[in-house]
CSV table of C-alpha atoms in Angstrom, one decimal:
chain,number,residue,atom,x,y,z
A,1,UNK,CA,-1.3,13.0,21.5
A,2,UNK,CA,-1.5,14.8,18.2
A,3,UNK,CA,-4.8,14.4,16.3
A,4,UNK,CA,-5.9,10.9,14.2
A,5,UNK,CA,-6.9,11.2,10.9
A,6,UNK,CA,-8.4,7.8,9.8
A,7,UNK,CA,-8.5,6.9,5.6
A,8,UNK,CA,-9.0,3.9,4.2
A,9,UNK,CA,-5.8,1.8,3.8
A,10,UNK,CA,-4.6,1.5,-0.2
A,11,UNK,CA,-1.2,-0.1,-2.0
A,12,UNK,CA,1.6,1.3,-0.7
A,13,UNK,CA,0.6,0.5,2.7
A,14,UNK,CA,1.8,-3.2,3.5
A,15,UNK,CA,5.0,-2.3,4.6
A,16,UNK,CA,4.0,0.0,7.2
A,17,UNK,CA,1.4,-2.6,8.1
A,18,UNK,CA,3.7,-5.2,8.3
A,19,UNK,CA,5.9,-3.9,10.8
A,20,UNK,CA,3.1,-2.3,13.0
A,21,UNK,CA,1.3,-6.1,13.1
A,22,UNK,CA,5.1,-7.4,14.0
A,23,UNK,CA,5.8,-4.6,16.7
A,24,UNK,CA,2.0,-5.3,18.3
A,25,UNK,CA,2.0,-9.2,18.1
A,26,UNK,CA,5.4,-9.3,19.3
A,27,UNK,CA,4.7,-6.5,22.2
A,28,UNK,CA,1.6,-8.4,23.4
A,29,UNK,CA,2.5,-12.2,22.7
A,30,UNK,CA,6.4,-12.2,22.3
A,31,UNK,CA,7.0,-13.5,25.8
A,32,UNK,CA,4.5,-16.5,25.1
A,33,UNK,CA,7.0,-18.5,22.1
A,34,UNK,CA,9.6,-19.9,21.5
A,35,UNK,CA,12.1,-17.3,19.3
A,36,UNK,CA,11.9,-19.8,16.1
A,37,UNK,CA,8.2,-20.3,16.5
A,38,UNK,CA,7.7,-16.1,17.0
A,39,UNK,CA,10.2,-15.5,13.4
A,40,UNK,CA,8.3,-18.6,11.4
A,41,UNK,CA,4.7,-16.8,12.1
A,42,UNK,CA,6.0,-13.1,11.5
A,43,UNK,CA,7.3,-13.7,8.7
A,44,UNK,CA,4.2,-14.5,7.0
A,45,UNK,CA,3.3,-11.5,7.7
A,46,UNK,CA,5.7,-9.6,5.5
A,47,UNK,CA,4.7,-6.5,3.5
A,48,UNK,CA,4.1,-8.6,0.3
A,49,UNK,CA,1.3,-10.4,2.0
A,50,UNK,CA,-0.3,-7.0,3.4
A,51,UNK,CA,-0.1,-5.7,-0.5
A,52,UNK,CA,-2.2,-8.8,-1.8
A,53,UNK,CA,-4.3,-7.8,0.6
A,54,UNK,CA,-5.2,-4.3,0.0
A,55,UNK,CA,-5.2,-5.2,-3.7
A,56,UNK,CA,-7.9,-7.6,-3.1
A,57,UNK,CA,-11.8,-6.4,-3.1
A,58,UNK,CA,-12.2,-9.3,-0.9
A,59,UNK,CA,-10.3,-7.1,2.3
A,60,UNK,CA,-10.7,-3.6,3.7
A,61,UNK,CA,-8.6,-2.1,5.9
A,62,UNK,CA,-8.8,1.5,7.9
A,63,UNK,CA,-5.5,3.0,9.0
A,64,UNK,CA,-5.1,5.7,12.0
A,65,UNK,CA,-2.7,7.7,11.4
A,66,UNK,CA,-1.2,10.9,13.3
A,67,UNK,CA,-0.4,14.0,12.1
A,68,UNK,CA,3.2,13.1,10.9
A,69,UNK,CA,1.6,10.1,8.8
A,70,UNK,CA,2.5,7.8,11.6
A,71,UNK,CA,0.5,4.7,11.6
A,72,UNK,CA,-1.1,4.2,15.2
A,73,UNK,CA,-3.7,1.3,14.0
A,74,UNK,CA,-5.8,-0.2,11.8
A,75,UNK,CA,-8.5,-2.8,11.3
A,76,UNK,CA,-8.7,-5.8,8.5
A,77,UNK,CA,-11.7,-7.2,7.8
A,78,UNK,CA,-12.6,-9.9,5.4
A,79,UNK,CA,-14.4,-13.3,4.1
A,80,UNK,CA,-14.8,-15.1,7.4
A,81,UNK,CA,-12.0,-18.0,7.4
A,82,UNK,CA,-12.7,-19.2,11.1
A,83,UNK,CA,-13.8,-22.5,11.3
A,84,UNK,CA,-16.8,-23.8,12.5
A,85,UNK,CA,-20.6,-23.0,11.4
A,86,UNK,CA,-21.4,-19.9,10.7
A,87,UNK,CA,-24.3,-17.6,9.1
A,88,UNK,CA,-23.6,-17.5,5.0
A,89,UNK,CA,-23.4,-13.5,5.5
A,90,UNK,CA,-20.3,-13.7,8.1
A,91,UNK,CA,-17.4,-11.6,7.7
A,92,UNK,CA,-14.4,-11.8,9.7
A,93,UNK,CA,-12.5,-9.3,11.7
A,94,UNK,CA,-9.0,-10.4,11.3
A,95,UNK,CA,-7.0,-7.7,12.9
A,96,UNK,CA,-7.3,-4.8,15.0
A,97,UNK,CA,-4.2,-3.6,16.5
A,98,UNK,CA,-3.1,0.0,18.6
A,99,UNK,CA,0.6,0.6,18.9
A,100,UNK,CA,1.1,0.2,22.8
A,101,UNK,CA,1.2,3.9,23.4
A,102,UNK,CA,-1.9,4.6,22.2
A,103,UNK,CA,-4.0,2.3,23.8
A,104,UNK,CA,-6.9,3.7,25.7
A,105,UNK,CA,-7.2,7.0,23.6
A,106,UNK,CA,-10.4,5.8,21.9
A,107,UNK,CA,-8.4,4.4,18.4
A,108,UNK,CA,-9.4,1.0,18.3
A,109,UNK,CA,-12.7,2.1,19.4
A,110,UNK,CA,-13.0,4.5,16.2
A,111,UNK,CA,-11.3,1.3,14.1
A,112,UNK,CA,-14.1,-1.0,15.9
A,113,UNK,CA,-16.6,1.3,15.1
A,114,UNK,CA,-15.7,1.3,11.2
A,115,UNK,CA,-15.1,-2.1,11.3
A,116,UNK,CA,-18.8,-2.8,12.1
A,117,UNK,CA,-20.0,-0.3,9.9
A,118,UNK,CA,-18.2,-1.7,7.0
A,119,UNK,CA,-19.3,-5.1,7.3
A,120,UNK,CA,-22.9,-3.7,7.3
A,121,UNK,CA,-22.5,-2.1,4.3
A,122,UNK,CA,-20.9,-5.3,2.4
A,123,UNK,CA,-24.0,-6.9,3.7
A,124,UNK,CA,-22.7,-9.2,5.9
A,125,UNK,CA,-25.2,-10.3,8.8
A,126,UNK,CA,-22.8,-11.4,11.8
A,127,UNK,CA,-19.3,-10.4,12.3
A,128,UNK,CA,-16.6,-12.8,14.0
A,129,UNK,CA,-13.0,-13.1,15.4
A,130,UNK,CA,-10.7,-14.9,17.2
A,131,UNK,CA,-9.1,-14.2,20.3
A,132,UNK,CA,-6.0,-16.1,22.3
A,133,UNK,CA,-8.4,-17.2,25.6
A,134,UNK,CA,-6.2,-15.1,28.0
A,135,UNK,CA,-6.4,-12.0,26.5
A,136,UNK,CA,-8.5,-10.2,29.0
A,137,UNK,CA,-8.1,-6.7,27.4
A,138,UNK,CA,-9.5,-7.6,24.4
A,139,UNK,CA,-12.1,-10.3,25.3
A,140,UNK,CA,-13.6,-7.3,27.4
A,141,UNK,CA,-13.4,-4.6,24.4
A,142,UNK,CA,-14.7,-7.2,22.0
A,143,UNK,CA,-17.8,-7.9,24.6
A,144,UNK,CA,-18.4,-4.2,25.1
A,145,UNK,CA,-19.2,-4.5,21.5
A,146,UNK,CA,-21.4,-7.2,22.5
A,147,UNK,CA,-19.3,-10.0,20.5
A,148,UNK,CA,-20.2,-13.3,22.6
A,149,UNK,CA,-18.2,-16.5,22.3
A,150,UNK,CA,-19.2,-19.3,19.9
A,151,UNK,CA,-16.4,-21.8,19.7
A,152,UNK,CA,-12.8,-22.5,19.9
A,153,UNK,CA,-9.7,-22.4,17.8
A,154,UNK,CA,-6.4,-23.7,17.7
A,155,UNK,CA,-4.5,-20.5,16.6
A,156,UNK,CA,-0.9,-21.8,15.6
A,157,UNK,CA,2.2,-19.9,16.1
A,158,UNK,CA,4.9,-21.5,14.4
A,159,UNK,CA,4.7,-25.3,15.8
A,160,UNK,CA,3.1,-23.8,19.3
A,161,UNK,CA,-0.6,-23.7,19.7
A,162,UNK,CA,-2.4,-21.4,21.6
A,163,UNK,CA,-6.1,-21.7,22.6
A,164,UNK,CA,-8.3,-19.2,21.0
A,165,UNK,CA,-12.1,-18.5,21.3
A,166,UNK,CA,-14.1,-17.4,18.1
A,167,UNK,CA,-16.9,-15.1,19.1
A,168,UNK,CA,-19.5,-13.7,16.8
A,169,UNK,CA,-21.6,-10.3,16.8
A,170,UNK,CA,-25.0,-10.0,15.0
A,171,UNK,CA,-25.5,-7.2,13.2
């Protein structure tokens, strides 16, 4: 694999966004929904929605990128919208996502690692996600990090709901 820069992600970006968030959710969770279901939730997720985003001061985002400009990853974090208590200083990873050929070459650990960093230096206290219950791979990365599980969440796809855990890191 070529070398990864990382930058911070800027307008401009959403598209690219967009379809890598499509590509990965579909890769890893495709299989799980019905085709309707999969197309209703996607589509929320269109480049327009990524643009409000990275216009907002509210959201950060880090992109990895190869030397081509490819985008291999990146990480969202922002206000914690997970439900349940929380700590007033929570922020909330959102996304993290690899394209499937680069997983286990130490990007979403570099995306993790800013990820954390960031939310330290917005001042956040505790850091939390979701995760679908049966997603070993990441339940183990996220514990790694030493993320534990607070709650759960109905995460809905379209009309199908899937079981997901919130866990919570203190920083």
């Amino acid at each position: 694999m070529s070398e990864v820069a990382y930058r911070d992600g800027r307008p401009g970006d959403g598209p690219r966004l967009s379809d890598l968030f499509c590509e990965s959710f579909a890769a890893t969770f495709g299989h799980m929904y019905a085709r309707e279901d999969l197309a209703d939730f996607l589509c929320k997720m269109d480049a327009d929605a990524f643009e409000a985003e990275l216009a907002s001061p509210d959201f950060a985002f880090r992109l990895a990128e190869d030397e081509a400009g490819e985008l291999l990853g990146y990480a969202k974090l922002g206000p914690n919208d997970l439900p349940g208590p929380a700590p007033a200083a929570t922020l909330e990873l959102y996304q993290l996502y690899v394209r499937q050929c680069c997983l286990g070459k130490g990007i979403g650990q570099a995306l993790m690692d800013w990820t954390i960093a960031e939310a330290r230096r917005r001042g956040a206290t505790h850091l939390q996600l979701s995760v679908f219950v049966d997603n070993r791979r990441a339940r183990r990365f996220y514990e790694n990090y030493g993320f534990e599980e607070v709650g759960k969440f109905v995460f809905k796809v379209g009309s199908h709901e899937d079981d997901d855990r919130i866990m919570r890191l203190a920083l």
